[in-house]
Amino acid sequence: MRSVLIASLSIGFASASPWGRGGHNWNGHHGSNKLNVQVGDRPYYLVNDMDNGPLKEKLQSCSEGPFSATEFTIAHRGASLQFPEETFEAWTAAARQGAGVLECDVAFTQDKQLVCRHDQCDLHYTTNILATPLAAKCTTPFTPASGSTSASAKCCTSDITLAEFKSLCGKMEGQNVNATTVAEYIDGTPDFRTDVYATCGTVASHKEYIEFTDSLGLKFTPELKTPGVPMPFGTPDYTQAAYAQQLIDEYKAAGIDPKRVYPQSFLVDDVYYWIQHEPNYGKQAVYLTEPTIDPAGFDAAVANLTTYRENGVNIIAPSIAGLLALDAEGKIVPSSYAKESKRLGMEIITWSFDRSGPVATWEADEYYYSTVIPAMKKDGDLYTVLDVLARQVGVSKVFSDWPASVTYYANCFRL
């Protein structure tokens, strides 16, 4: 069935999306922020799956709303659990689900224009580029699987121009590493996501994302991506600093109030650059961290928080796993990283809620919840995690691939 779907998907790539390839029906008005928020079925499924107790009773008491947009909810790549990430379709769904902040991961093209992609070199598994003539421009062409060697390809935004990028269609993230054909390779959507809405996701430039988000009166969190090519790129003056400045310049050119922008990066030097050179934006710059990526270095990661704070970093954004631990009784509690961030007076944001598949399918090293997996028995336990993050860790915002799940909780607790 999946192979039939991908065939129809490939045909759909050649047609216009509901938004149109030359323009967009954004269904919003400049600064209106009046979309009717709809949380859909998933929050109710999660609540129903919870163990009986005070938290479940509280969440049940909020079942009929009303629900409104909340800045506690950040759309991680849009509503990317069901819609192609970093597309107008994903952002529109996220806004409908009450996300008060929309994310665009910012990469650059061959002609040094900024576009929204989660990784500079992810086009081969997030768009249809391999099924188009632009495949000839990819850094590494498609190579089919053979014996014990997996299928591979590498296509980067820096391989093509902005105009060429805009001709692509977004698809659900994923690739089939056992593929012997391009069609099979593209057909790699994880089982817990869906291709139902992935007929031709409308990709966007960073400027278009700004215009769209502004039209709904929402806030912005652009993530400057770690370059997938050596810097400087193309010309000697396109350095990492120039790239970081270009991101801010596009908000200034659009007349966006810095208070509405949370620029972020996994590279602390990017954050330091904004703090030093664009202080109005730098005061809300977010340093994304992964303190659990090397468990042996966790204590050092905690100690480094003091350095970040002393250098002007106000907002820290570790993964969910970095903020949580288990106590002696196996209950989920704030980690030492969370406690130290709070002691230093840092605002805490975390990522990414409702990105993984069903809890019953998780492996022992499931990334986003790796420090608390023994306490996770079923999908309803996700709300236990969110409750600890909100009421014990004290996070200010939560990235989510299905924003409605966070919006429901935030509205219930008036966050």
Tab-separated table of C-alpha atoms in Angstrom:
chain	number	residue	atom	x	y	z
A	1	MET	CA	0.000	0.000	0.000
A	2	ARG	CA	2.856	2.360	0.826
A	3	SER	CA	4.360	1.906	-2.636
A	4	VAL	CA	1.039	2.848	-4.228
A	5	LEU	CA	0.874	5.910	-2.014
A	6	ILE	CA	4.332	7.108	-2.943
A	7	ALA	CA	3.521	6.720	-6.617
A	8	SER	CA	0.520	8.985	-6.224
A	9	LEU	CA	2.628	11.313	-4.089
A	10	SER	CA	5.198	11.653	-6.853
A	11	ILE	CA	2.457	12.562	-9.305
A	12	GLY	CA	1.125	15.078	-6.815
A	13	PHE	CA	4.530	16.741	-6.612
A	14	ALA	CA	4.062	18.000	-10.145
A	15	SER	CA	0.746	19.696	-9.371
A	16	ALA	CA	-0.052	22.842	-7.460
A	17	SER	CA	-0.548	22.637	-3.716
A	18	PRO	CA	-3.695	24.042	-2.107
A	19	TRP	CA	-1.617	27.112	-1.283
A	20	GLY	CA	-0.363	27.505	-4.856
A	21	ARG	CA	3.234	27.545	-5.987
A	22	GLY	CA	3.230	31.246	-6.816
A	23	GLY	CA	1.316	32.554	-3.816
A	24	HIS	CA	-0.311	31.532	-0.587
A	25	ASN	CA	-3.807	31.548	0.844
A	26	TRP	CA	-2.597	32.128	4.370
A	27	ASN	CA	-6.060	32.475	5.902
A	28	GLY	CA	-4.988	35.196	8.275
A	29	HIS	CA	-4.841	38.952	8.577
A	30	HIS	CA	-1.895	41.085	9.564
A	31	GLY	CA	-1.644	41.095	13.347
A	32	SER	CA	-5.114	39.584	13.840
A	33	ASN	CA	-4.203	36.516	15.918
A	34	LYS	CA	-7.860	35.456	15.807
A	35	LEU	CA	-7.683	31.919	14.481
A	36	ASN	CA	-10.215	29.606	16.072
A	37	VAL	CA	-8.073	27.162	18.057
A	38	GLN	CA	-9.005	23.508	17.614
A	39	VAL	CA	-7.202	20.860	19.657
A	40	GLY	CA	-8.667	17.817	17.891
A	41	ASP	CA	-8.667	14.261	19.199
A	42	ARG	CA	-5.117	13.581	20.376
A	43	PRO	CA	-5.177	15.430	23.726
A	44	TYR	CA	-8.331	13.528	24.696
A	45	TYR	CA	-6.689	10.248	23.738
A	46	LEU	CA	-3.698	11.051	25.929
A	47	VAL	CA	-5.867	12.098	28.890
A	48	ASN	CA	-8.027	8.985	28.610
A	49	ASP	CA	-4.874	6.833	28.619
A	50	MET	CA	-3.576	8.314	31.891
A	51	ASP	CA	-3.605	6.581	35.249
A	52	ASN	CA	-6.407	7.754	37.519
A	53	GLY	CA	-5.404	10.578	39.824
A	54	PRO	CA	-5.499	14.350	40.415
A	55	LEU	CA	-3.676	15.262	37.188
A	56	LYS	CA	-6.050	13.230	35.045
A	57	GLU	CA	-9.055	14.699	36.844
A	58	LYS	CA	-7.748	18.212	36.310
A	59	LEU	CA	-7.161	17.654	32.600
A	60	GLN	CA	-10.573	15.996	32.215
A	61	SER	CA	-12.192	19.058	33.792
A	62	CYS	CA	-10.916	21.180	30.889
A	63	SER	CA	-12.306	18.950	28.142
A	64	GLU	CA	-14.772	21.468	26.711
A	65	GLY	CA	-12.411	24.423	26.616
A	66	PRO	CA	-12.562	27.087	25.399
A	67	PHE	CA	-9.023	26.908	23.992
A	68	SER	CA	-6.863	29.773	22.813
A	69	ALA	CA	-3.379	30.294	21.422
A	70	THR	CA	-0.582	30.207	23.998
A	71	GLU	CA	3.087	31.109	23.899
A	72	PHE	CA	3.719	28.085	26.102
A	73	THR	CA	3.325	26.091	22.862
A	74	ILE	CA	6.030	26.289	20.194
A	75	ALA	CA	5.353	24.487	16.925
A	76	HIS	CA	8.418	22.315	16.289
A	77	ARG	CA	8.907	22.576	12.507
A	78	GLY	CA	5.133	23.194	12.380
A	79	ALA	CA	2.615	20.449	13.149
A	80	SER	CA	5.118	17.965	11.803
A	81	LEU	CA	3.646	14.796	13.261
A	82	GLN	CA	1.191	14.768	10.335
A	83	PHE	CA	2.247	17.507	7.895
A	84	PRO	CA	5.529	17.918	5.973
A	85	GLU	CA	7.806	19.909	8.258
A	86	GLU	CA	8.827	23.502	7.594
A	87	THR	CA	5.937	24.069	5.182
A	88	PHE	CA	2.988	26.462	5.120
A	89	GLU	CA	0.674	23.512	5.636
A	90	ALA	CA	2.501	22.486	8.822
A	91	TRP	CA	2.601	26.040	10.197
A	92	THR	CA	-1.071	26.635	9.406
A	93	ALA	CA	-2.067	23.441	11.230
A	94	ALA	CA	0.142	24.481	14.159
A	95	ALA	CA	-1.487	27.892	14.375
A	96	ARG	CA	-4.919	26.245	14.346
A	97	GLN	CA	-3.719	24.047	17.211
A	98	GLY	CA	-2.892	27.061	19.341
A	99	ALA	CA	0.870	27.428	18.935
A	100	GLY	CA	1.781	30.959	19.953
A	101	VAL	CA	5.284	30.604	18.505
A	102	LEU	CA	6.216	29.099	15.131
A	103	GLU	CA	9.661	27.732	14.301
A	104	CYS	CA	11.664	28.059	11.090
A	105	ASP	CA	15.016	26.295	10.937
A	106	VAL	CA	17.142	28.598	8.797
A	107	ALA	CA	19.553	27.316	6.148
A	108	PHE	CA	21.020	29.076	3.100
A	109	THR	CA	20.867	28.382	-0.628
A	110	GLN	CA	23.559	28.460	-3.298
A	111	ASP	CA	22.715	32.142	-3.951
A	112	LYS	CA	22.908	32.851	-0.191
A	113	GLN	CA	19.185	33.247	0.416
A	114	LEU	CA	17.667	32.023	3.674
A	115	VAL	CA	15.121	29.203	3.591
A	116	CYS	CA	13.326	27.025	6.133
A	117	ARG	CA	14.792	23.517	6.431
A	118	HIS	CA	15.584	21.520	9.536
A	119	ASP	CA	19.011	20.656	8.170
A	120	GLN	CA	20.992	22.266	5.395
A	121	CYS	CA	21.502	18.851	3.830
A	122	ASP	CA	18.139	17.126	4.338
A	123	LEU	CA	16.477	17.747	0.969
A	124	HIS	CA	16.889	14.106	-0.078
A	125	TYR	CA	14.632	12.933	2.748
A	126	THR	CA	12.319	15.929	3.353
A	127	THR	CA	11.499	16.934	-0.250
A	128	ASN	CA	10.994	15.343	-3.665
A	129	ILE	CA	14.309	16.622	-5.057
A	130	LEU	CA	15.549	13.137	-6.015
A	131	ALA	CA	12.477	12.701	-8.237
A	132	THR	CA	13.204	15.943	-10.125
A	133	PRO	CA	15.918	17.123	-12.543
A	134	LEU	CA	17.502	18.978	-9.609
A	135	ALA	CA	18.777	15.626	-8.362
A	136	ALA	CA	21.699	16.162	-10.743
A	137	LYS	CA	22.827	19.072	-8.541
A	138	CYS	CA	22.893	17.126	-5.286
A	139	THR	CA	26.188	16.892	-3.398
A	140	THR	CA	25.944	13.104	-3.520
A	141	PRO	CA	23.651	11.380	-6.040
A	142	PHE	CA	21.286	8.601	-5.077
A	143	THR	CA	23.016	5.265	-4.669
A	144	PRO	CA	20.795	2.175	-4.301
A	145	ALA	CA	21.182	-0.335	-1.507
A	146	SER	CA	23.409	-3.257	-2.372
A	147	GLY	CA	24.245	-6.167	-0.121
A	148	SER	CA	25.101	-4.782	3.312
A	149	THR	CA	25.457	-1.223	1.984
A	150	SER	CA	22.481	1.068	2.621
A	151	ALA	CA	20.969	3.344	0.010
A	152	SER	CA	22.263	6.897	0.269
A	153	ALA	CA	22.082	10.431	-1.092
A	154	LYS	CA	22.926	13.941	0.066
A	155	CYS	CA	21.123	16.993	-1.204
A	156	CYS	CA	21.681	20.405	0.398
A	157	THR	CA	19.965	23.770	0.150
A	158	SER	CA	23.410	25.118	-0.774
A	159	ASP	CA	23.375	22.904	-3.885
A	160	ILE	CA	20.547	24.912	-5.460
A	161	THR	CA	19.238	28.469	-5.795
A	162	LEU	CA	16.245	29.930	-3.978
A	163	ALA	CA	14.143	29.722	-7.159
A	164	GLU	CA	15.050	26.056	-7.545
A	165	PHE	CA	14.328	25.381	-3.877
A	166	LYS	CA	10.881	26.949	-4.245
A	167	SER	CA	10.067	24.495	-7.034
A	168	LEU	CA	10.336	21.557	-4.619
A	169	CYS	CA	7.594	19.867	-2.634
A	170	GLY	CA	7.964	19.066	1.030
A	171	LYS	CA	7.313	15.488	2.122
A	172	MET	CA	7.264	13.717	5.465
A	173	GLU	CA	10.749	13.326	6.918
A	174	GLY	CA	12.198	9.886	6.264
A	175	GLN	CA	14.018	7.628	3.826
A	176	ASN	CA	14.074	3.912	3.097
A	177	VAL	CA	17.713	2.859	3.437
A	178	ASN	CA	16.953	-0.531	1.861
A	179	ALA	CA	15.733	1.080	-1.355
A	180	THR	CA	16.978	0.093	-4.780
A	181	THR	CA	15.052	2.878	-6.568
A	182	VAL	CA	14.421	6.570	-5.904
A	183	ALA	CA	10.698	5.918	-5.444
A	184	GLU	CA	11.453	3.340	-2.759
A	185	TYR	CA	13.961	5.652	-1.080
A	186	ILE	CA	11.470	8.521	-0.840
A	187	ASP	CA	8.932	6.093	0.618
A	188	GLY	CA	10.388	6.207	4.129
A	189	THR	CA	7.748	7.815	6.340
A	190	PRO	CA	7.831	6.348	9.874
A	191	ASP	CA	4.774	4.253	10.706
A	192	PHE	CA	3.564	6.639	13.424
A	193	ARG	CA	3.316	9.532	10.958
A	194	THR	CA	1.146	9.748	7.865
A	195	ASP	CA	1.392	10.630	4.177
A	196	VAL	CA	-2.294	11.528	3.961
A	197	TYR	CA	-1.527	15.272	3.956
A	198	ALA	CA	1.828	15.074	2.184
A	199	THR	CA	0.657	15.583	-1.395
A	200	CYS	CA	2.952	18.565	-2.000
A	201	GLY	CA	4.086	20.548	1.014
A	202	THR	CA	4.743	24.199	0.176
A	203	VAL	CA	8.316	25.063	1.124
A	204	ALA	CA	9.219	28.588	2.164
A	205	SER	CA	11.941	31.166	2.327
A	206	HIS	CA	12.703	32.694	5.701
A	207	LYS	CA	11.205	35.995	4.520
A	208	GLU	CA	7.955	34.236	3.620
A	209	TYR	CA	7.860	32.549	7.025
A	210	ILE	CA	8.258	35.964	8.656
A	211	GLU	CA	5.404	37.398	6.596
A	212	PHE	CA	3.158	34.430	7.337
A	213	THR	CA	3.813	34.352	11.079
A	214	ASP	CA	3.401	38.110	11.321
A	215	SER	CA	0.081	37.896	9.463
A	216	LEU	CA	-1.258	35.785	12.342
A	217	GLY	CA	0.202	37.964	15.092
A	218	LEU	CA	2.305	35.073	16.410
A	219	LYS	CA	5.912	35.017	17.640
A	220	PHE	CA	8.996	33.701	15.869
A	221	THR	CA	11.763	31.287	16.791
A	222	PRO	CA	14.217	30.966	13.896
A	223	GLU	CA	17.021	28.470	14.427
A	224	LEU	CA	20.287	29.241	12.670
A	225	LYS	CA	21.386	25.824	11.454
A	226	THR	CA	24.899	24.540	11.845
A	227	PRO	CA	26.258	24.789	8.264
A	228	GLY	CA	26.608	21.550	6.330
A	229	VAL	CA	29.377	23.048	4.204
A	230	PRO	CA	32.645	24.786	5.140
A	231	MET	CA	32.368	28.462	6.032
A	232	PRO	CA	32.897	30.983	4.582
A	233	PHE	CA	30.666	29.801	1.747
A	234	GLY	CA	30.951	30.918	-1.875
A	235	THR	CA	32.715	34.190	-1.171
A	236	PRO	CA	35.180	35.165	1.584
A	237	ASP	CA	32.675	37.512	3.227
A	238	TYR	CA	29.907	34.941	3.757
A	239	THR	CA	31.136	33.854	7.170
A	240	GLN	CA	29.245	32.328	10.074
A	241	ALA	CA	28.899	35.816	11.547
A	242	ALA	CA	27.499	37.161	8.269
A	243	TYR	CA	25.000	34.287	8.209
A	244	ALA	CA	23.923	35.061	11.785
A	245	GLN	CA	23.579	38.748	10.941
A	246	GLN	CA	21.573	38.027	7.791
A	247	LEU	CA	18.971	36.213	9.881
A	248	ILE	CA	18.466	39.233	12.144
A	249	ASP	CA	18.531	41.666	9.217
A	250	GLU	CA	15.468	40.013	7.691
A	251	TYR	CA	13.447	40.730	10.857
A	252	LYS	CA	14.678	44.316	10.940
A	253	ALA	CA	13.773	44.785	7.273
A	254	ALA	CA	10.267	43.447	7.980
A	255	GLY	CA	9.835	45.823	10.916
A	256	ILE	CA	9.384	43.034	13.459
A	257	ASP	CA	9.584	44.024	17.132
A	258	PRO	CA	12.594	42.194	18.672
A	259	LYS	CA	10.380	41.191	21.601
A	260	ARG	CA	8.537	38.846	19.232
A	261	VAL	CA	11.689	37.019	18.098
A	262	TYR	CA	13.574	34.187	19.819
A	263	PRO	CA	16.631	33.516	17.604
A	264	GLN	CA	18.215	30.201	18.524
A	265	SER	CA	21.226	28.047	17.743
A	266	PHE	CA	23.077	24.942	18.916
A	267	LEU	CA	26.300	26.927	18.404
A	268	VAL	CA	26.867	29.115	21.444
A	269	ASP	CA	29.054	31.478	19.395
A	270	ASP	CA	25.962	32.387	17.338
A	271	VAL	CA	24.153	33.310	20.538
A	272	TYR	CA	27.143	35.330	21.741
A	273	TYR	CA	27.253	37.112	18.369
A	274	TRP	CA	23.624	38.231	18.716
A	275	ILE	CA	24.146	39.309	22.315
A	276	GLN	CA	27.125	41.449	21.314
A	277	HIS	CA	26.051	42.821	17.926
A	278	GLU	CA	22.239	42.797	18.094
A	279	PRO	CA	21.468	43.191	21.826
A	280	ASN	CA	17.760	43.918	21.277
A	281	TYR	CA	17.441	40.469	19.704
A	282	GLY	CA	20.252	38.907	21.736
A	283	LYS	CA	18.461	39.309	25.055
A	284	GLN	CA	15.964	36.690	23.813
A	285	ALA	CA	18.507	34.525	22.016
A	286	VAL	CA	18.105	30.849	22.879
A	287	TYR	CA	21.027	28.491	23.349
A	288	LEU	CA	19.943	24.978	22.381
A	289	THR	CA	21.816	22.310	24.308
A	290	GLU	CA	22.019	18.519	24.483
A	291	PRO	CA	23.419	17.755	27.945
A	292	THR	CA	22.548	14.057	27.683
A	293	ILE	CA	24.167	13.397	24.309
A	294	ASP	CA	27.297	12.332	26.237
A	295	PRO	CA	26.091	11.056	29.634
A	296	ALA	CA	29.681	10.935	30.889
A	297	GLY	CA	29.889	14.698	30.427
A	298	PHE	CA	26.607	15.586	32.133
A	299	ASP	CA	28.220	17.127	35.223
A	300	ALA	CA	30.442	19.265	33.004
A	301	ALA	CA	27.388	20.395	31.054
A	302	VAL	CA	25.773	21.509	34.309
A	303	ALA	CA	28.916	23.426	35.269
A	304	ASN	CA	29.014	25.152	31.865
A	305	LEU	CA	25.687	26.842	32.600
A	306	THR	CA	27.488	29.373	34.788
A	307	THR	CA	29.718	30.369	31.872
A	308	TYR	CA	26.757	30.838	29.550
A	309	ARG	CA	24.978	32.975	32.123
A	310	GLU	CA	28.040	35.107	32.769
A	311	ASN	CA	28.313	35.720	29.011
A	312	GLY	CA	24.769	37.053	28.807
A	313	VAL	CA	22.718	34.002	27.817
A	314	ASN	CA	19.258	34.462	29.323
A	315	ILE	CA	17.430	31.499	27.782
A	316	ILE	CA	18.578	27.889	27.739
A	317	ALA	CA	16.828	25.146	25.758
A	318	PRO	CA	17.924	21.599	26.593
A	319	SER	CA	16.133	18.476	25.439
A	320	ILE	CA	13.378	17.018	27.613
A	321	ALA	CA	15.763	14.252	28.664
A	322	GLY	CA	18.260	16.830	29.897
A	323	LEU	CA	15.723	18.379	32.255
A	324	LEU	CA	14.370	15.188	33.817
A	325	ALA	CA	15.650	12.364	35.985
A	326	LEU	CA	14.250	9.557	38.137
A	327	ASP	CA	14.385	9.647	41.925
A	328	ALA	CA	15.084	6.659	44.179
A	329	GLU	CA	11.454	5.591	43.872
A	330	GLY	CA	11.459	5.782	40.080
A	331	LYS	CA	9.367	8.965	39.908
A	332	ILE	CA	10.071	11.641	37.306
A	333	VAL	CA	11.735	14.713	38.842
A	334	PRO	CA	13.781	17.733	37.697
A	335	SER	CA	17.408	16.943	36.811
A	336	SER	CA	20.460	18.700	38.223
A	337	TYR	CA	20.689	20.558	34.892
A	338	ALA	CA	17.154	21.890	35.379
A	339	LYS	CA	17.835	22.887	38.984
A	340	GLU	CA	21.047	24.723	38.118
A	341	SER	CA	19.415	26.555	35.194
A	342	LYS	CA	16.668	27.709	37.533
A	343	ARG	CA	19.136	28.703	40.274
A	344	LEU	CA	20.980	30.887	37.778
A	345	GLY	CA	17.749	32.644	36.863
A	346	MET	CA	17.686	31.381	33.278
A	347	GLU	CA	14.472	31.008	31.335
A	348	ILE	CA	14.054	27.364	30.275
A	349	ILE	CA	12.531	26.095	27.028
A	350	THR	CA	12.514	22.416	26.032
A	351	TRP	CA	12.031	20.116	23.033
A	352	SER	CA	10.323	18.152	21.595
A	353	PHE	CA	7.015	16.896	22.967
A	354	ASP	CA	4.903	14.454	20.952
A	355	ARG	CA	7.630	13.798	18.382
A	356	SER	CA	8.167	10.106	19.116
A	357	GLY	CA	5.914	7.205	18.222
A	358	PRO	CA	3.711	5.252	20.661
A	359	VAL	CA	5.414	4.648	24.006
A	360	ALA	CA	4.889	0.886	23.642
A	361	THR	CA	7.218	0.898	20.611
A	362	TRP	CA	10.090	2.820	22.214
A	363	GLU	CA	13.542	1.314	22.389
A	364	ALA	CA	15.616	1.547	25.573
A	365	ASP	CA	17.568	4.497	24.152
A	366	GLU	CA	14.609	6.534	22.824
A	367	TYR	CA	16.280	9.935	22.507
A	368	TYR	CA	13.773	12.519	23.694
A	369	TYR	CA	12.939	10.723	26.958
A	370	SER	CA	16.103	8.684	27.485
A	371	THR	CA	16.564	9.626	31.159
A	372	VAL	CA	13.032	8.648	32.236
A	373	ILE	CA	12.103	5.708	30.003
A	374	PRO	CA	11.676	3.249	32.910
A	375	ALA	CA	8.803	5.442	34.165
A	376	MET	CA	7.090	5.573	30.778
A	377	LYS	CA	4.606	2.734	30.355
A	378	LYS	CA	1.953	4.139	28.022
A	379	ASP	CA	1.060	7.185	25.956
A	380	GLY	CA	-0.872	8.838	28.776
A	381	ASP	CA	2.394	9.140	30.710
A	382	LEU	CA	3.394	11.915	28.294
A	383	TYR	CA	1.190	14.272	30.278
A	384	THR	CA	2.993	13.276	33.463
A	385	VAL	CA	6.225	14.355	31.767
A	386	LEU	CA	4.685	17.638	30.646
A	387	ASP	CA	3.323	18.293	34.121
A	388	VAL	CA	6.757	17.869	35.720
A	389	LEU	CA	8.295	20.145	33.082
A	390	ALA	CA	5.664	22.827	33.644
A	391	ARG	CA	5.076	22.775	37.389
A	392	GLN	CA	8.348	21.470	38.818
A	393	VAL	CA	11.044	22.443	36.307
A	394	GLY	CA	9.196	25.646	35.425
A	395	VAL	CA	9.736	25.706	31.669
A	396	SER	CA	8.319	28.750	29.903
A	397	LYS	CA	7.715	27.083	26.539
A	398	VAL	CA	7.617	23.612	25.028
A	399	PHE	CA	8.379	22.649	21.434
A	400	SER	CA	5.931	20.085	20.095
A	401	ASP	CA	5.443	18.264	16.794
A	402	TRP	CA	1.720	18.128	17.587
A	403	PRO	CA	1.104	21.501	19.247
A	404	ALA	CA	-2.475	20.750	20.289
A	405	SER	CA	-1.237	18.304	22.923
A	406	VAL	CA	0.668	21.096	24.685
A	407	THR	CA	-2.014	23.718	24.009
A	408	TYR	CA	-4.629	21.600	25.799
A	409	TYR	CA	-2.449	21.296	28.906
A	410	ALA	CA	-1.413	24.971	28.844
A	411	ASN	CA	-5.013	26.179	28.601
A	412	CYS	CA	-6.088	23.882	31.414
A	413	PHE	CA	-3.392	25.280	33.721
A	414	ARG	CA	-3.726	28.856	32.365
A	415	LEU	CA	-0.136	28.978	31.093
